[in-house]
Coordinates of C-alpha atoms in Angstrom, one line a residue:
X145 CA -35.9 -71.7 -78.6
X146 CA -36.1 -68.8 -76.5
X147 CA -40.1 -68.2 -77.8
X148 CA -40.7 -71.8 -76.7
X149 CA -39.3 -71.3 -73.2
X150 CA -41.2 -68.2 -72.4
X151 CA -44.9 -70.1 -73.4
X152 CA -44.2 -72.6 -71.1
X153 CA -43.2 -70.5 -67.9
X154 CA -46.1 -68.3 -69.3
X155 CA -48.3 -71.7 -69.1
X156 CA -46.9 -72.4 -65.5
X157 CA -47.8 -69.1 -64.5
X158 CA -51.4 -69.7 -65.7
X159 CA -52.0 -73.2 -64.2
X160 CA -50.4 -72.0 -60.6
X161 CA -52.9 -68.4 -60.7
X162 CA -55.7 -71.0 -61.9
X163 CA -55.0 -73.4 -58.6
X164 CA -54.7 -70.1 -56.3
X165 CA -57.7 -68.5 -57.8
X166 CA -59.5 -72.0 -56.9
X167 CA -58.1 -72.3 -53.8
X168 CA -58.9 -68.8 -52.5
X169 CA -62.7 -69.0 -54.1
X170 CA -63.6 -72.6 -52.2
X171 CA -62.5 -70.4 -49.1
X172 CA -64.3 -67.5 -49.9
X173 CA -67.4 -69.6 -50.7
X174 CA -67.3 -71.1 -47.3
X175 CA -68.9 -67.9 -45.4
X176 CA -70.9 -66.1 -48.3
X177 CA -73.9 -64.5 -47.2
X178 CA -72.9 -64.5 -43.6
X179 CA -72.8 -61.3 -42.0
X180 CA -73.6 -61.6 -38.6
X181 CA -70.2 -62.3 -37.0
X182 CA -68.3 -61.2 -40.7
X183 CA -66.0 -58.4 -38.6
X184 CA -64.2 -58.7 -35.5
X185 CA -66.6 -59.5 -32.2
X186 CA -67.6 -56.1 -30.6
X187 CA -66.0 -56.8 -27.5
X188 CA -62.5 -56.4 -29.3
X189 CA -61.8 -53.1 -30.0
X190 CA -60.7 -52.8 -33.7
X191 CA -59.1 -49.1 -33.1
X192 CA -56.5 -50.3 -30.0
X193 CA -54.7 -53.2 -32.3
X194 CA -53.6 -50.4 -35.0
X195 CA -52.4 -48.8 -31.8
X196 CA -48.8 -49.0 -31.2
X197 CA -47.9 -50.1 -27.9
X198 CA -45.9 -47.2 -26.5
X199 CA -43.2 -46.5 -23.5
X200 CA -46.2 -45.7 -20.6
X201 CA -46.5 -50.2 -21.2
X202 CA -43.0 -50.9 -20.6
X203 CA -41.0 -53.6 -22.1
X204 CA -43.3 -56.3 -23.5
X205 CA -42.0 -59.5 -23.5
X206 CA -44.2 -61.5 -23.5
X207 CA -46.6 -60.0 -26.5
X208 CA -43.7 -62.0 -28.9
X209 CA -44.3 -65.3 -27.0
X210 CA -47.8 -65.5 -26.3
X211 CA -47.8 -64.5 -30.6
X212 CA -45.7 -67.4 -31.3
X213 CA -48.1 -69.5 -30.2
X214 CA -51.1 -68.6 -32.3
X215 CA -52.3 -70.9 -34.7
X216 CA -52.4 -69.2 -38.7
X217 CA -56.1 -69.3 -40.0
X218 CA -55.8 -71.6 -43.2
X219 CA -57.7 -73.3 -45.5
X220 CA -59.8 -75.9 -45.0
X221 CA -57.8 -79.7 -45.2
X222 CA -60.8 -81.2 -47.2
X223 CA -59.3 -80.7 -50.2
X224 CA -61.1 -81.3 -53.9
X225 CA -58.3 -81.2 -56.0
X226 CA -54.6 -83.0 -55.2
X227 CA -52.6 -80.0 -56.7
X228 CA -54.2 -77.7 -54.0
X229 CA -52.0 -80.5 -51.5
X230 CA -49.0 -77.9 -51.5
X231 CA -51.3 -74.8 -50.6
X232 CA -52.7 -76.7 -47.1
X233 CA -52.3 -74.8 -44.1
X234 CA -53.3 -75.5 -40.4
X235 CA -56.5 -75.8 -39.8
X236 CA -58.8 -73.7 -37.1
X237 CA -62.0 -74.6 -35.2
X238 CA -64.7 -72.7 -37.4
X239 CA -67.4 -72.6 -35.1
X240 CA -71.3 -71.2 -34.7
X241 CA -72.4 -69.2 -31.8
X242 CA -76.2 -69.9 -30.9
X243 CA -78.0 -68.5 -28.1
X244 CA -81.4 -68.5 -25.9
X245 CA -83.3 -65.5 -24.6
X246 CA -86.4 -65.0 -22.4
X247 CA -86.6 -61.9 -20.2
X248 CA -84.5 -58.7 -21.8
X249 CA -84.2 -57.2 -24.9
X250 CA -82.4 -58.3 -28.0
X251 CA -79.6 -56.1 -27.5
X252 CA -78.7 -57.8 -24.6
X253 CA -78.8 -60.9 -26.4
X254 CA -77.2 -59.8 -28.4
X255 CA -74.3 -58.0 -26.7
X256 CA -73.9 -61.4 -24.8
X257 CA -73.4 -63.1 -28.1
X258 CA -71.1 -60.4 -29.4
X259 CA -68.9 -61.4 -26.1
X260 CA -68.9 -65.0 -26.8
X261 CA -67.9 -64.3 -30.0
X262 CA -64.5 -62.6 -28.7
X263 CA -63.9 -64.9 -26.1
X264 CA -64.2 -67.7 -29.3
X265 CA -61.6 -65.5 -30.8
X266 CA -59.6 -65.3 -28.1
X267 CA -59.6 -69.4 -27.8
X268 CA -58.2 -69.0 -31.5
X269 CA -61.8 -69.9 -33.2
X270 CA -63.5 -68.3 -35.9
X271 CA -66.5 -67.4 -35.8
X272 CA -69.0 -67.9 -38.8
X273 CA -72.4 -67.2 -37.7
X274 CA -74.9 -66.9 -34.7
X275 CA -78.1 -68.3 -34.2
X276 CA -80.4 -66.5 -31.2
X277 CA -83.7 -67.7 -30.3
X278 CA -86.4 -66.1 -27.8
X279 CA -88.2 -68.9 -25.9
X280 CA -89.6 -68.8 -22.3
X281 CA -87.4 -71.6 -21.3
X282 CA -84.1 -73.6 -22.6
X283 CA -85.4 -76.7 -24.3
X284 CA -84.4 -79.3 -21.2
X285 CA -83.8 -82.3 -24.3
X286 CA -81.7 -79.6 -26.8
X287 CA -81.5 -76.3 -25.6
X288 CA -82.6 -75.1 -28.8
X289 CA -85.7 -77.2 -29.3
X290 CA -86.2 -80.0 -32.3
X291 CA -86.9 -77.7 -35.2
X292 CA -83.7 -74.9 -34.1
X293 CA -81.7 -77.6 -33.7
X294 CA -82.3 -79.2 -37.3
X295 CA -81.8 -75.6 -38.8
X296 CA -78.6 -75.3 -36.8
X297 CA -77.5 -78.8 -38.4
X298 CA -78.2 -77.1 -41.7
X299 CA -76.3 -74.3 -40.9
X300 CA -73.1 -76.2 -39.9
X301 CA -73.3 -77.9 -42.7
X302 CA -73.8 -75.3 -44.8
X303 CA -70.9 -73.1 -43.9
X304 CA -68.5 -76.2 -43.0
X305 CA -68.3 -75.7 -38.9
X306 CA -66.7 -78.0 -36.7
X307 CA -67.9 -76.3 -33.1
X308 CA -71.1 -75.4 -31.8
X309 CA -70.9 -72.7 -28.6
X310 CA -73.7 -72.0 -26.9
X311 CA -74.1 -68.8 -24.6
X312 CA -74.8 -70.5 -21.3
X313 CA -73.4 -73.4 -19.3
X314 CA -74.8 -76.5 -20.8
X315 CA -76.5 -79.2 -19.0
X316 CA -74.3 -83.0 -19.6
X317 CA -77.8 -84.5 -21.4
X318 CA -78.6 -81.2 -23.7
X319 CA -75.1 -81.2 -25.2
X320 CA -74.9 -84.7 -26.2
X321 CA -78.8 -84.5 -27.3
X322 CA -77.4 -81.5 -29.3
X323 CA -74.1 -82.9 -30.3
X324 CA -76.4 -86.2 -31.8
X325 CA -78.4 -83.7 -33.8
X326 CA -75.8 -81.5 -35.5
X327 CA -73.3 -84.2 -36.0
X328 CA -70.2 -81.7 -34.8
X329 CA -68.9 -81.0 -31.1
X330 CA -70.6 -78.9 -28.9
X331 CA -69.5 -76.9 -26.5
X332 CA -70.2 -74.2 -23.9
X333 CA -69.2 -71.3 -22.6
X334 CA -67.7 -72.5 -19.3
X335 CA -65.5 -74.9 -21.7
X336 CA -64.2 -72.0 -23.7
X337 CA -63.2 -69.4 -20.6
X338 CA -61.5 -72.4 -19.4
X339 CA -59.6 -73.3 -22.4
X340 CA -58.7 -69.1 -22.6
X341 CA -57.4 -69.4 -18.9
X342 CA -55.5 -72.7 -19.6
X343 CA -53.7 -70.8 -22.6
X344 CA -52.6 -67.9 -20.8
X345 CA -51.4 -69.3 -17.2
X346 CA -48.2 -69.0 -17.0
X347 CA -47.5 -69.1 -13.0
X348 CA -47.4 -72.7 -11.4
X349 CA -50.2 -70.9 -9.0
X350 CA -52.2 -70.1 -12.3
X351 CA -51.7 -73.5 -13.8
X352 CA -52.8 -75.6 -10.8
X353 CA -55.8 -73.2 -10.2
X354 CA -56.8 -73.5 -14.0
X355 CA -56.5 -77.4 -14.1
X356 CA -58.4 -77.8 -10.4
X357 CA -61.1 -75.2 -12.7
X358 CA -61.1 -77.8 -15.6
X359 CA -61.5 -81.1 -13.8
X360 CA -64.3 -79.8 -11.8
X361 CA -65.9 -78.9 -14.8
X362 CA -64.9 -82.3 -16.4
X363 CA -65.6 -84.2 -13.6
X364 CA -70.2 -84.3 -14.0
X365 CA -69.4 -84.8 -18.2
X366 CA -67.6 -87.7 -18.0
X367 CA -69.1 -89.7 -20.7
X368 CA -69.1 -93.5 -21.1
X369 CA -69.3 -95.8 -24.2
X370 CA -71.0 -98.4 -23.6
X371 CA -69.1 -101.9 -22.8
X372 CA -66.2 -101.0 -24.1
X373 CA -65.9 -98.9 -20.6
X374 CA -66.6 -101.8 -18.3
X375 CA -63.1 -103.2 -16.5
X376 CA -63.7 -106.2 -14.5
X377 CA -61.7 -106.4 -11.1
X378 CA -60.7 -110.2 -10.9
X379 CA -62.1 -113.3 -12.5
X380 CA -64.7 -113.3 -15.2
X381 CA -68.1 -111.1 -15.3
X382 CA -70.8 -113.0 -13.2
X383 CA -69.3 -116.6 -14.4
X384 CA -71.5 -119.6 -13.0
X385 CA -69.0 -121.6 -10.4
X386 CA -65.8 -119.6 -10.7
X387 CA -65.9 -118.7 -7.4
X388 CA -65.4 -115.8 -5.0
X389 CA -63.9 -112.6 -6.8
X390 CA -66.0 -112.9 -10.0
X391 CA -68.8 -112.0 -9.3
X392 CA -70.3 -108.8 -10.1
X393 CA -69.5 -106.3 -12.6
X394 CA -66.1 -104.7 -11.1
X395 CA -64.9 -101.3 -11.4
X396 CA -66.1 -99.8 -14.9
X397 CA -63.6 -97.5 -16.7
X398 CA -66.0 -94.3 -16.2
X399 CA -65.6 -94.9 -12.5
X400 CA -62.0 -95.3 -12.6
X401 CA -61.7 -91.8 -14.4
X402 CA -64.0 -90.6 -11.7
X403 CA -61.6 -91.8 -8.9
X404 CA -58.8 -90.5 -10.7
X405 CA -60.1 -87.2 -11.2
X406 CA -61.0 -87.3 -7.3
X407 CA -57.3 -87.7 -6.6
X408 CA -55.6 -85.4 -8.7
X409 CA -58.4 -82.7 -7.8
X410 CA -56.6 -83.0 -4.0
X411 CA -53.6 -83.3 -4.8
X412 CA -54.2 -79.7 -6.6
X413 CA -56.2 -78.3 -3.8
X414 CA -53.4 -79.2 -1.4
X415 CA -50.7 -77.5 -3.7
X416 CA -52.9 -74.4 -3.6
X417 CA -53.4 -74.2 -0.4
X418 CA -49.4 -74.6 0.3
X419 CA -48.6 -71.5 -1.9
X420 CA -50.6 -69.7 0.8
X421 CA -48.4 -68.7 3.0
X422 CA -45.9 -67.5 0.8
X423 CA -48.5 -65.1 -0.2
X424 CA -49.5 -64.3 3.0
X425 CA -46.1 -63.5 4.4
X426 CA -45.9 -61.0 1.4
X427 CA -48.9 -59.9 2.4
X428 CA -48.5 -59.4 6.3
X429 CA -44.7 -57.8 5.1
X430 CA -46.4 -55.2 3.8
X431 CA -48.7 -54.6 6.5
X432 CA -46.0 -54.8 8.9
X433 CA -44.7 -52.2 7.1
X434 CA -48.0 -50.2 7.1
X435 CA -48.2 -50.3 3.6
X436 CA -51.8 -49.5 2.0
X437 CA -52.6 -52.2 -0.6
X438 CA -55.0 -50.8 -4.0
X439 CA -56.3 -53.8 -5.4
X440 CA -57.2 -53.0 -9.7
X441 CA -60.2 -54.9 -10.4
X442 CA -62.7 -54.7 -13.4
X443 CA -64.2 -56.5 -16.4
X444 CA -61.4 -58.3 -18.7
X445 CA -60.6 -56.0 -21.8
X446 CA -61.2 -53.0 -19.6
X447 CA -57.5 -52.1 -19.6
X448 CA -56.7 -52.6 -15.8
X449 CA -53.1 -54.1 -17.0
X450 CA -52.9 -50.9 -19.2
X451 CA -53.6 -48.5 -16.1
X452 CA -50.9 -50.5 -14.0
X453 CA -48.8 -50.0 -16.7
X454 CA -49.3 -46.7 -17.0
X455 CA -48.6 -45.7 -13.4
X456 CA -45.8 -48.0 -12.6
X457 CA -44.4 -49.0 -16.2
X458 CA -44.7 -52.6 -14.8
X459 CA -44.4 -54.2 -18.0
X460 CA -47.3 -56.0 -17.9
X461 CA -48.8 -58.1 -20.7
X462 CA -50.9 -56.0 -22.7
X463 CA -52.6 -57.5 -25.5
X464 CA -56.2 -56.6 -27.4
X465 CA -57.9 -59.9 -26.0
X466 CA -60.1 -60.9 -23.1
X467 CA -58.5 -62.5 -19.7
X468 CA -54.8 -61.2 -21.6
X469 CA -53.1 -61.7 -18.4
X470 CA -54.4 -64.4 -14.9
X471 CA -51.7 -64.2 -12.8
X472 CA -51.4 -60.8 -10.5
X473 CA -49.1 -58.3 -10.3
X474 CA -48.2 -56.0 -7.5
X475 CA -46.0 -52.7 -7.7
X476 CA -45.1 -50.3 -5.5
X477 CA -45.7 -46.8 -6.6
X478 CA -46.1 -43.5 -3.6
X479 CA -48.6 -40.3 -3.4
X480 CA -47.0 -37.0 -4.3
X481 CA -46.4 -36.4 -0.7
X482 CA -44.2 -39.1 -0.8
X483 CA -46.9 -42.2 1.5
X484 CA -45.9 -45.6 -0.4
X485 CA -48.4 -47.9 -1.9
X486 CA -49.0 -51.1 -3.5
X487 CA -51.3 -51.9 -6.8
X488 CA -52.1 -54.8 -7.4
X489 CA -53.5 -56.5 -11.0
X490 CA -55.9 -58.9 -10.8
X491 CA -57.9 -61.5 -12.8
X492 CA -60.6 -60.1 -15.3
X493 CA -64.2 -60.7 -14.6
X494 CA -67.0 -61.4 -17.2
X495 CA -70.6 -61.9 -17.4
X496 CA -72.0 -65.6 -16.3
X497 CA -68.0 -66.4 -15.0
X498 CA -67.6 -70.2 -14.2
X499 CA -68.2 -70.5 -9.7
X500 CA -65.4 -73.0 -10.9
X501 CA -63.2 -70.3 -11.9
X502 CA -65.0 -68.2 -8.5
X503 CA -63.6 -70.8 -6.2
X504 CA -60.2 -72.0 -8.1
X505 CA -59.3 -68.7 -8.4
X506 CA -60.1 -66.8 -5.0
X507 CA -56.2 -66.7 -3.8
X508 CA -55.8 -64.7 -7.0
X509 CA -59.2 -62.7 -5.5
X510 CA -57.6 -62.0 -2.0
X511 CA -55.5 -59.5 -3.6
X512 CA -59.1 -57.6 -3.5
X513 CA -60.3 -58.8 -0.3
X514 CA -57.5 -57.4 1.7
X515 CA -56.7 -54.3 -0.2
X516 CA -57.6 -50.9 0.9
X517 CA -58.6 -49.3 -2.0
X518 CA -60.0 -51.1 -5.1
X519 CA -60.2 -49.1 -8.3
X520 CA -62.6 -50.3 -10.7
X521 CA -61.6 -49.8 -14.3
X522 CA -64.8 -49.8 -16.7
X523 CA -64.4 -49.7 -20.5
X524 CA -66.0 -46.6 -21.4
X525 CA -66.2 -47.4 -25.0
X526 CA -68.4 -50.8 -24.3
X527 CA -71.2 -50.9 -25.7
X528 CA -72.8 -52.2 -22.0
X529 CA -70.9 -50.6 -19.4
X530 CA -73.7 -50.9 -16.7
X531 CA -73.7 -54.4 -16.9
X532 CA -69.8 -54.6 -16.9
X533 CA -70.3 -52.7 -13.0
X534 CA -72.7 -55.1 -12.0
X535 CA -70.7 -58.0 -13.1
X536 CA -67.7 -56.5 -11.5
X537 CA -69.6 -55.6 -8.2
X538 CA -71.4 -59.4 -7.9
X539 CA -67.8 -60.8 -7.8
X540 CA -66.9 -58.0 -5.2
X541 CA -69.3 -59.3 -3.3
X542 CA -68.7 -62.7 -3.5
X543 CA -64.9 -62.2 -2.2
X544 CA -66.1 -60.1 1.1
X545 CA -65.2 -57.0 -0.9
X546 CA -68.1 -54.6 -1.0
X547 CA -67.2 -52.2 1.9
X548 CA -63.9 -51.8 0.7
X549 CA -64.0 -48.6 -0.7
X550 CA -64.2 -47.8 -4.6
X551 CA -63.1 -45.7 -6.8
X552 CA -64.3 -46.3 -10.5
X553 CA -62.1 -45.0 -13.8
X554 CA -64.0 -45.3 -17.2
X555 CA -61.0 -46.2 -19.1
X556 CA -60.4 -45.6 -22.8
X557 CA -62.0 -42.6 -22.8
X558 CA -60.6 -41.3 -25.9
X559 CA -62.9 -43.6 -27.5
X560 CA -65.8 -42.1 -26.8
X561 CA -67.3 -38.7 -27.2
X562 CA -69.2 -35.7 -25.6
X563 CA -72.9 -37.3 -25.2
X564 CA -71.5 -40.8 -24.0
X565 CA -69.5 -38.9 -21.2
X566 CA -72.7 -37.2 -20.2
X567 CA -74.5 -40.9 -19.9
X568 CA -71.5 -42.4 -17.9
X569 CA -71.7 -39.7 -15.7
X570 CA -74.8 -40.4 -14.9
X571 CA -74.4 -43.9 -13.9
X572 CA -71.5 -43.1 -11.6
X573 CA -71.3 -39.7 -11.0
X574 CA -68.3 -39.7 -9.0
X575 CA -66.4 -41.6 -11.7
X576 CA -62.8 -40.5 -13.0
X577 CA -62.4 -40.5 -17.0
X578 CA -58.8 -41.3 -18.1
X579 CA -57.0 -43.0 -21.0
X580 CA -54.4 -45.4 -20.0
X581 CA -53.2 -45.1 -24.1
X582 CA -53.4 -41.6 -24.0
X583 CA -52.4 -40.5 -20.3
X584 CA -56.1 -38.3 -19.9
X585 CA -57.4 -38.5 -15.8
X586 CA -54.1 -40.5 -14.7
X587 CA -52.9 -37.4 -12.5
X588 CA -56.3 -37.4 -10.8
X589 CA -56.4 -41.2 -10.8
X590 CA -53.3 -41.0 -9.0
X591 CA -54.7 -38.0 -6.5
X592 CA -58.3 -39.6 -5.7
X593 CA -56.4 -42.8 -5.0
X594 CA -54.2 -40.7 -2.7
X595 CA -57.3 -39.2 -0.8
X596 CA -58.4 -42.9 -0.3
X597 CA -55.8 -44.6 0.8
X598 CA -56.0 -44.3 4.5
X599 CA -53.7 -42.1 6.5
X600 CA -53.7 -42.0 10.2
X601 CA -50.2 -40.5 10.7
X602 CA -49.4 -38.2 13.6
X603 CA -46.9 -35.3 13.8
X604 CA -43.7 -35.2 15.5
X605 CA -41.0 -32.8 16.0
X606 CA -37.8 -34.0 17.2
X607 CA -34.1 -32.4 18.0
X608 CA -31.7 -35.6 17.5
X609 CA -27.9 -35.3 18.5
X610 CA -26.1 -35.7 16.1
X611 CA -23.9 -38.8 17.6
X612 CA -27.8 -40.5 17.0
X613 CA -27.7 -40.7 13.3
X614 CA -29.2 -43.9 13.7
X615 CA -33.0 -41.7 14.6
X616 CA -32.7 -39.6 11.7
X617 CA -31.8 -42.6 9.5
X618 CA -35.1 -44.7 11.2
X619 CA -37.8 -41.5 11.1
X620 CA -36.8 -41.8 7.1
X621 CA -37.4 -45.4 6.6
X622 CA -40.6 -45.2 8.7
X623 CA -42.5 -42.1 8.8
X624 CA -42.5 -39.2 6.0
X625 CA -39.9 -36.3 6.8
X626 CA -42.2 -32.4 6.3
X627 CA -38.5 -30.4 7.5
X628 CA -35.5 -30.7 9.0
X629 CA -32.8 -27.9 10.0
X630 CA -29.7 -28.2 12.2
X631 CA -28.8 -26.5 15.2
X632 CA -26.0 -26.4 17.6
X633 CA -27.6 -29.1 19.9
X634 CA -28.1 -31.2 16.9
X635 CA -30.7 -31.8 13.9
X636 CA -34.4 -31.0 14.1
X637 CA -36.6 -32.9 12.6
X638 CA -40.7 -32.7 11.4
X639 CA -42.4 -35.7 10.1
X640 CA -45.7 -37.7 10.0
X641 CA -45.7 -41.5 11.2
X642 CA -48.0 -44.2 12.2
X643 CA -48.9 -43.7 16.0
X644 CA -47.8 -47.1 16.7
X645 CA -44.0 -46.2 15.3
X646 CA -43.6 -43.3 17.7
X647 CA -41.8 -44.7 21.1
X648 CA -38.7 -45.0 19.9
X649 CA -38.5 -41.3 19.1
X650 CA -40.1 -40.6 22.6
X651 CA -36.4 -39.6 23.9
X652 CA -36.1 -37.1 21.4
X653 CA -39.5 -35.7 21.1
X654 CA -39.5 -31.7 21.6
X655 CA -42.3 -30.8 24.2
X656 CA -44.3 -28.3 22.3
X657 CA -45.0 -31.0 19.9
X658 CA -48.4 -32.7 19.8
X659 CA -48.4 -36.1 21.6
X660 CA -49.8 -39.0 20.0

């Protein structure tokens, strides 16, 4: 009895390791002989996930939410065999990058490819294969042309894709000529650093700047299908003798989604620009307060959240993923001499960014127009950093930004060694090397922001009574104290403060003291 009982678990066993081994070889069958995109996208560095995140990021609390909300990469739903029903799991897009080059090198295509394919990570895809082609021009019917477009049909089918993304911002007509041809959606990628900014906005600010983003990106795409998109106004269509009101085709549903759009695109626009003065009575606080501003700015990856974190222990969201964290975040830190200072985190910039994204998100941008320092964090361990600065400099630009002045950090230096510091040095010689991971170059982050930050404080030397506690408690709050000693006619007093501070303390103010 006890024989019998043993074969058949035995027998279980064998049928269940037979379904799982058949299960996990349809997967694995899926992306043979695919290599391209096989590891994870260059632009995500491998090394900093298997790093653990440390005290310099403070408490991260939001690393266990935004986790939460991943999708779990599964098995495909198509199944060929009902007793694989139980071993089903959630299904993600599986999509194939493809790409057109004319002037530049391959690399570069390539490098721009590599960053599509994080950013497709990033939206939660997985990525199964590029496709680059060097042509003078896009094809203006399919982007690819007739023949690369077949080839890409028999690559989706081939490996079972559901997405096509292509490296540029699509024209309406070439993605449904394409999407007609490979028989799978196609998108672009516009469409997927707006779906990556619609996941991570968490602010109302972010949220309504992200949706303004998306329905201006919508709003030229709209697609119609055929008469089943028609809506009459009154009456019936053109009808012979049914009098006034019937006539005419009325207001088709493509052109009510049109006016719709219209109407919640001002609705957003006016919500924006009514969260502006609660950022610009922050802002003017501070300046009342004549409190320099140093505005973090850089590619997205490049570990500006890491360096704030670093310097503050802000507690930002830190995560290994591109545009981690939208919504900015000021602290207030102080030089070693003891001047306060704010830093401010700001949006992440990336090659070919969305002028939707440009315009939605310039309050998030004014953080960097009206600093008056911005550092510029680089990754040092990119495999393009000069094109990173250029990137990072257009966008400057764009905001009003470019004679603010700069200071640029090549972050994660400790990924990189002896002959690719000699190379960075080169393209900005006055560059600071630091490790926001590793704490390398922060002290001399922290001093070359300190010698940029402007400083136009005068001395002052003052001998307060001491029934006038009130001066000494005021010259604290508002200027920076060098001395102070106390004599029988009451308590003398050295400090620097902003020229414009200084009448008050006029009555007090010793005469072999410079004047401002």
């Amino acid at each position: 009895m006890t024989s019998d009982h043993t074969t058949s678990s035995e027998n279980d066993s064998r049928v269940d390791d037979d379904v799982v081994a058949r299960v996990l070889a349809h997967a694995d069958s899926k992306a043979a002989g695919y290599s391209l995109f096989g590891q994870r996208a260059q632009a995500l560095q491998a090394t900093t996930d298997a790093s653990p995140f440390g005290d310099a990021d403070g408490e991260q609390f939001d690393r266990d939410e935004r986790a939460a909300l991943r999708r779990v990469g599964g098995l495909s739903t198509e199944l060929e065999d009902v007793t694989e029903v139980e071993y089903r799991q959630l299904r993600l897009e599986n999509v194939v990058l493809i790409g057109v080059y004319s002037g530049g090198s391959l690399e570069d295509a390539e490098n721009s490819l590599r960053e599509l394919a994080a950013l497709a990570e990033t939206a939660g895809a997985v990525v199964l294969d590029g496709l680059l082609q060097r042509r003078p021009h896009p094809d203006p019917s399919t982007y690819l042309g007739r023949g690369k477009a077949e080839e890409l049909a028999a690559i989706v089918a081939h490996l079972g894709a559901d997405t096509v993304i292509a490296d540029t911002e699509l024209a309406p007509s070439q993605r449904r000529a394409l999407e007609d041809v490979v028989k799978v959606k196609v998108i672009d990628r516009t469409a997927v650093i707006l779906d990556i900014f619609s996941q991570h906005a968490k602010s109302r600010e972010g949220k309504a700047q992200v949706e303004l983003a998306q329905l201006e990106y919508l709003l030229p795409r709209l697609r119609g299908w055929g008469e089943s998109m028609s809506r009459q106004a009154g009456g019936q269509v053109g009808g012979a003798g049914n009098g006034m009101g019937s006539r005419g085709p009325g207001e088709t549903k493509i052109e009510l989604d049109r006016r719709r759009i219209h109407s919640r695109m001002a609705k957003l626009r006016r919500q924006i620009k009514d969260m502006k003065p609660a950022r610009d009575a922050k802002r003017a606080n501070r300046r009342r307060n004549e409190v320099p501003s140093v505005a973090i700015a850089g590619y997205t990856n490049a570990g500006k959240s890491s360096l704030l974190n670093r310097i503050t222990r802000a507690g930002v969201l830190v995560e290994n993923a591109l545009f981690a964290t939208l919504d900015s975040t000021v602290r207030r830190s102080q030089t070693l001499d003891g001047r306060p200072y704010t830093l401010a985190d700001t949006v992440g910039f990336v090659r070919n960014l969305p002028h939707q994204l440009v315009e939605a998100f310039r309050s998030t941008l004014e953080e960097v127009q009206d600093s008056d320092v911005i550092v510029h964090v680089v990754d040092a361990s990119h495999p393009d950093p000069a094109s990173q600065l250029q990137t990072v400099r257009d966008v400057i630009g764009e905001v009003g930004a470019r004679d603010i002045p700069e200071l640029v950090v090549f972050n994660k230096s400790d990924l990189i060694d002896d002959d690719t510091r000699l190379v960075l040095r080169g393209l900005v010689p006055g560059a600071v090397f630091a490790s926001a991971r590793t704490g390398e170059g922060i002290d001399e982050v922290l001093a070359r922001i300190a010698y940029l930050i402007p400083d136009h404080s005068v001395p002052i030397e003052l001998l307060v009574p001491y029934e006038h506690g009130e001066i000494i408690a005021a010259l604290h709050d508002h200027g920076r104290v060098t001395s102070q000693s106390y004599t029988e006619q009451g308590t003398r007093i050295s400090a620097l403060i902003d020229p414009s501070r200084v009448a008050p303390f006029e009555p007090y103010r010793l005469e072999a003291a410079p004047r401002a």
